[in-house]
mmCIF file of N, CA and C in Angstrom:
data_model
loop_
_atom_site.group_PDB
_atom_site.id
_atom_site.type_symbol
_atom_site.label_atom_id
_atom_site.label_comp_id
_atom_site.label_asym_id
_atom_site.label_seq_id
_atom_site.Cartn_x
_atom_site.Cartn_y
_atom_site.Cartn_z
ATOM 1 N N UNK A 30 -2.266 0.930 20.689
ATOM 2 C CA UNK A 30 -3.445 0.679 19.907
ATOM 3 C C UNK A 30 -4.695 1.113 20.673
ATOM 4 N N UNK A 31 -5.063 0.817 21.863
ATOM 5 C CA UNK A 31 -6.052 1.112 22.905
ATOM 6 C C UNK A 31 -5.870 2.633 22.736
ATOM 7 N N UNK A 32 -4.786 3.806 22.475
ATOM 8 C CA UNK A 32 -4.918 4.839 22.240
ATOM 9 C C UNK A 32 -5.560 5.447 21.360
ATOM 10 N N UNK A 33 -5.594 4.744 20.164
ATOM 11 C CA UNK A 33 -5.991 5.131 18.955
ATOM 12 C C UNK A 33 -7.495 4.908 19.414
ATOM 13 N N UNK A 34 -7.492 3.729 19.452
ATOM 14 C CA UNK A 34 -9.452 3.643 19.750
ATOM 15 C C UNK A 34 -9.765 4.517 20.315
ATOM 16 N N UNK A 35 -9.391 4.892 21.858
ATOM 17 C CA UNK A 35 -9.421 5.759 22.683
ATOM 18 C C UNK A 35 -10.165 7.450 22.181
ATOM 19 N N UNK A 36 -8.790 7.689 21.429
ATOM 20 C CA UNK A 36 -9.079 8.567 20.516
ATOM 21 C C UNK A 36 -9.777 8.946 19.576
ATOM 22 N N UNK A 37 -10.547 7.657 19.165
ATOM 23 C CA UNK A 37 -11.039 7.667 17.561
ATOM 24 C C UNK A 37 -12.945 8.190 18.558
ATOM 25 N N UNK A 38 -12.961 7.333 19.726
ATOM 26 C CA UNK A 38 -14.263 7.291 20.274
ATOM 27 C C UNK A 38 -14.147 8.541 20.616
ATOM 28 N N UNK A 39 -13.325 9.346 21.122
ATOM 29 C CA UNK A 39 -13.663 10.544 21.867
ATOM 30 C C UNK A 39 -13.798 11.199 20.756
ATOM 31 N N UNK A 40 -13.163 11.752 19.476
ATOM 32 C CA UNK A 40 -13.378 12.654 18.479
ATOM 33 C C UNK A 40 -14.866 12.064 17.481
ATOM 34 N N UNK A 41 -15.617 11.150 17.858
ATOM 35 C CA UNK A 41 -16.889 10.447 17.836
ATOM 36 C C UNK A 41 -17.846 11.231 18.655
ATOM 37 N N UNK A 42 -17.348 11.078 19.717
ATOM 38 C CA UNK A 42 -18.434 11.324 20.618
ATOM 39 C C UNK A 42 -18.473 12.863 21.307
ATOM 40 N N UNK A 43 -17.410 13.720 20.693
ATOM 41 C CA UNK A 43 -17.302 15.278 20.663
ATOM 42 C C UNK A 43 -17.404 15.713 19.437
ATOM 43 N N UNK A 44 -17.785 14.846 18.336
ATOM 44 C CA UNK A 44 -18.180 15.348 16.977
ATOM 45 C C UNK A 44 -16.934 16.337 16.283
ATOM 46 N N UNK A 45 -15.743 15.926 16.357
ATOM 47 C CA UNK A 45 -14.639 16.545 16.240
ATOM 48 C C UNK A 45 -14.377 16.080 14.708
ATOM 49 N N UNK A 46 -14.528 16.585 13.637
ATOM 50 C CA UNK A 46 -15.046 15.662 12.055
ATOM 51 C C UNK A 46 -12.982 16.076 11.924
ATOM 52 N N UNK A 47 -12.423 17.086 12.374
ATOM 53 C CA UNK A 47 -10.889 16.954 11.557
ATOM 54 C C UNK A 47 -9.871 15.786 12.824
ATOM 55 N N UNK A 48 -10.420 15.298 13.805
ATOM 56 C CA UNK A 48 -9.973 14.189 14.026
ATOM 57 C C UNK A 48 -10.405 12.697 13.727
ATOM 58 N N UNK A 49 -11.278 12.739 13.296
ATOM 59 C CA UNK A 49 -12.106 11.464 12.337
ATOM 60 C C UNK A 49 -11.535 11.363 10.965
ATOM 61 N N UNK A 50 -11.142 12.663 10.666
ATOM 62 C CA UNK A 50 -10.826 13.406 9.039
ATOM 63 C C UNK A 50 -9.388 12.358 8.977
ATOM 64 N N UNK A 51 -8.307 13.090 10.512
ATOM 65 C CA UNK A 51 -7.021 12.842 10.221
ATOM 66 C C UNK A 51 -6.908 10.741 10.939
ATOM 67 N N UNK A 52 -7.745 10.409 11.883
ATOM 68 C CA UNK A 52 -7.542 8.900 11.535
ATOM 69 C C UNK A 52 -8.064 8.049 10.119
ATOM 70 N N UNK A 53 -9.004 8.387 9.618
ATOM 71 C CA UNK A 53 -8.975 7.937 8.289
ATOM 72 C C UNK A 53 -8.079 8.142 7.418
ATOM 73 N N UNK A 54 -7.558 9.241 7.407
ATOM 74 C CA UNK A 54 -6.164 9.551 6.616
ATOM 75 C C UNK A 54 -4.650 8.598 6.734
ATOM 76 N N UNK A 55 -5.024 8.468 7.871
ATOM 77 C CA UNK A 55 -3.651 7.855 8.843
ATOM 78 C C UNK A 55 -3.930 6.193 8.227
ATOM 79 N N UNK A 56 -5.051 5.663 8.686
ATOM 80 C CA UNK A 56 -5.469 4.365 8.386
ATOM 81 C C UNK A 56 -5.608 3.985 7.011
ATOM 82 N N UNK A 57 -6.084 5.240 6.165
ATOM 83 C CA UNK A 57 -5.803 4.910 4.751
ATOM 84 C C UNK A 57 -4.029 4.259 4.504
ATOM 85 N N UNK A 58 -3.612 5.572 4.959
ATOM 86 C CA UNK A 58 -1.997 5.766 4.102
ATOM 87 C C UNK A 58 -1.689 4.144 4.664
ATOM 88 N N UNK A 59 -1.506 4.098 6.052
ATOM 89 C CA UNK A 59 -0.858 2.367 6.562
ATOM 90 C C UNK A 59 -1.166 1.396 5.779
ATOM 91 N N UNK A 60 -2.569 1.625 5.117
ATOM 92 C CA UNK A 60 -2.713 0.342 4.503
ATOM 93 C C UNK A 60 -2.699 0.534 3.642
ATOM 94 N N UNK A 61 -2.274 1.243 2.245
ATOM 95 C CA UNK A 61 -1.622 1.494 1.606
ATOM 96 C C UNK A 61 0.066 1.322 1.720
ATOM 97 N N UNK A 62 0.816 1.896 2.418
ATOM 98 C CA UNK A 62 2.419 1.631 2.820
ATOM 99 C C UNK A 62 2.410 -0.366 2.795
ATOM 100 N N UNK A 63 1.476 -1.024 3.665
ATOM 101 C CA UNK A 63 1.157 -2.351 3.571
ATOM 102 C C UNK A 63 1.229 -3.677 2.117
ATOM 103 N N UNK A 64 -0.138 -3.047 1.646
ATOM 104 C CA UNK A 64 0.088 -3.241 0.399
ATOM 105 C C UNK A 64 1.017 -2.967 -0.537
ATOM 106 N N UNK A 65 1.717 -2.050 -0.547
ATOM 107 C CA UNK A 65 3.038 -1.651 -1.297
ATOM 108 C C UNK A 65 4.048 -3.079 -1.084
ATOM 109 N N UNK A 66 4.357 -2.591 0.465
ATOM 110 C CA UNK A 66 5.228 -3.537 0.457
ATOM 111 C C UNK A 66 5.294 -4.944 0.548
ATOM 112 N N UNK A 67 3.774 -5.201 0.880
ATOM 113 C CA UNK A 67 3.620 -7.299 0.139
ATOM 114 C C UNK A 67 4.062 -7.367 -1.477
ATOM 115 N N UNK A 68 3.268 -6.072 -2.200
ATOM 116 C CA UNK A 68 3.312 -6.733 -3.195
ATOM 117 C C UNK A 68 4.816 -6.012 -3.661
ATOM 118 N N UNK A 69 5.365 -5.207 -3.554
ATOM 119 C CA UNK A 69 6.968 -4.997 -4.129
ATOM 120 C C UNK A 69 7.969 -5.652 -3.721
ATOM 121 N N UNK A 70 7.860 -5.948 -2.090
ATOM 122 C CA UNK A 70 9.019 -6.525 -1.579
ATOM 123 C C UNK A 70 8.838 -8.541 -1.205
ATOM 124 N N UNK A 71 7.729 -8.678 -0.948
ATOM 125 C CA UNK A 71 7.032 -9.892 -0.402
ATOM 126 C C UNK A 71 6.605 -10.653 -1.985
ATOM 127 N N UNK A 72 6.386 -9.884 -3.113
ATOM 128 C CA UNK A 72 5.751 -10.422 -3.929
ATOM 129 C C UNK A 72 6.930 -11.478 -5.182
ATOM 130 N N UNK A 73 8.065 -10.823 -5.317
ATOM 131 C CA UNK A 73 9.053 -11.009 -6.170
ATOM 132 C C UNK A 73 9.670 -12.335 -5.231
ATOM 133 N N UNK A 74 10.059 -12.323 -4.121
ATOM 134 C CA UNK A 74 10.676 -13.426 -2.997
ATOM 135 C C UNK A 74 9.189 -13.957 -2.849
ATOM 136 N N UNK A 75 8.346 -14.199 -2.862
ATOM 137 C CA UNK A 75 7.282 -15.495 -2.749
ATOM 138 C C UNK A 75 7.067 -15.783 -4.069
ATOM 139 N N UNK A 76 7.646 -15.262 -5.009
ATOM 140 C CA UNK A 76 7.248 -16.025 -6.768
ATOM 141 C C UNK A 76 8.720 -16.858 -6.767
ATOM 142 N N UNK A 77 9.593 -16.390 -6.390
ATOM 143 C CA UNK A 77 10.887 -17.311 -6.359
ATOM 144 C C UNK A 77 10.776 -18.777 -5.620
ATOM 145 N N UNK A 78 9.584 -18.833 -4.771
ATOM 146 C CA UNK A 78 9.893 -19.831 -3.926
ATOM 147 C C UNK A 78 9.050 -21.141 -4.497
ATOM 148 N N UNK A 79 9.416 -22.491 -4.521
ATOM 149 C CA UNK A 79 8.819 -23.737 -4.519
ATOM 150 C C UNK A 79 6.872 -23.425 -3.965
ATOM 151 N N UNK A 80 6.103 -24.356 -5.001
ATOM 152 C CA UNK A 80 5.033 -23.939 -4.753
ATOM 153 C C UNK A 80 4.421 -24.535 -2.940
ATOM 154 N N UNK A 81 5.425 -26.086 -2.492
ATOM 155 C CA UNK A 81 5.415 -25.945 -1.001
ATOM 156 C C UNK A 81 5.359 -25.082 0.255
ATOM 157 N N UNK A 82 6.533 -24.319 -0.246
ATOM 158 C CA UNK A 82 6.993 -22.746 0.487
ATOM 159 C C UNK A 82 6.375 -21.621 0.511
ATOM 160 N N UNK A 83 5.712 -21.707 -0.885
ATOM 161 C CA UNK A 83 4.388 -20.519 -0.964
ATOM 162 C C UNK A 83 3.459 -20.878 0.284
ATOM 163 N N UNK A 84 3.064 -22.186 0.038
ATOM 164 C CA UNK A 84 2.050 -22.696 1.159
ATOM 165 C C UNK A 84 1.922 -21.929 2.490
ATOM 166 N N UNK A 85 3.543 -22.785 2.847
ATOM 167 C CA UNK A 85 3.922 -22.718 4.261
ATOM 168 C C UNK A 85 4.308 -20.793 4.351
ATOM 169 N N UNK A 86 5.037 -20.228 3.817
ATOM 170 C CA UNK A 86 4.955 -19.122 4.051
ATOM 171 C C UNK A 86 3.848 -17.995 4.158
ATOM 172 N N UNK A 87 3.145 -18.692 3.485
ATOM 173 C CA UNK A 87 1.392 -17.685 3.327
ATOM 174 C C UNK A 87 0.628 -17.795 4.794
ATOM 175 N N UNK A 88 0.605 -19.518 5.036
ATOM 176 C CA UNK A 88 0.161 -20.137 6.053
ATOM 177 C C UNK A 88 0.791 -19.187 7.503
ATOM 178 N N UNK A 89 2.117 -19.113 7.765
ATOM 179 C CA UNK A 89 3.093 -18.642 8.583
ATOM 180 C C UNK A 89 2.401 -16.834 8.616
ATOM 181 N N UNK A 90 2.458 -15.804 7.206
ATOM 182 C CA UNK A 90 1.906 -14.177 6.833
ATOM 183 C C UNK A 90 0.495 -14.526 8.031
ATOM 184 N N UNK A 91 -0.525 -15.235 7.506
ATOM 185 C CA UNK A 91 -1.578 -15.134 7.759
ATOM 186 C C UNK A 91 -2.692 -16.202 8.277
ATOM 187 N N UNK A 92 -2.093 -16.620 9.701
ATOM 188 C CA UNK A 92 -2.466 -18.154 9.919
ATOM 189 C C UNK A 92 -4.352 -18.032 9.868
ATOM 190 N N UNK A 93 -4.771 -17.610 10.119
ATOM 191 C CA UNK A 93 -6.847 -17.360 10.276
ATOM 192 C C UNK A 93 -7.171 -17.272 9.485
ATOM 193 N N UNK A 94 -6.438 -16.598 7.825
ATOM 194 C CA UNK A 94 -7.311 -17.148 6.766
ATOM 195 C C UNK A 94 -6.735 -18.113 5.947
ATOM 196 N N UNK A 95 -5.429 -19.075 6.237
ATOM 197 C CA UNK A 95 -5.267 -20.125 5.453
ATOM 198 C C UNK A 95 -5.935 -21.679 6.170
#
């Protein structure tokens, strides 16, 4: 991860716009691939579950914003 920053500052600070071009690209698609798979694979198995388990499992995904 420290690479990526690494990287992201130097093609910043050498004004390099098709390596700025290709981490936005990169960071788009991940969080996209992300979202896919909460809501296709994560979404169908957390509607199955007791509304307790939703809790605790959401709580467990994402403890800082529950």
């Amino acid at each position: 991860m420290a690479v990526v920053g690494i990287l992201l500052i130097a093609g910043d600070r050498f004004q390099q716009t098709l390596a700025l071009a290709f981490f936005h690209f990169v960071g788009g698609a991940a969080w996209t691939i992300i979202d896919l798979f909460l809501g296709f694979v994560l979404g169908p198995i957390i509607g199955k579950l007791s509304v307790p388990a939703r809790v605790e499992f959401t709580t467990r995904l994402m403890p800082r914003w529950c």
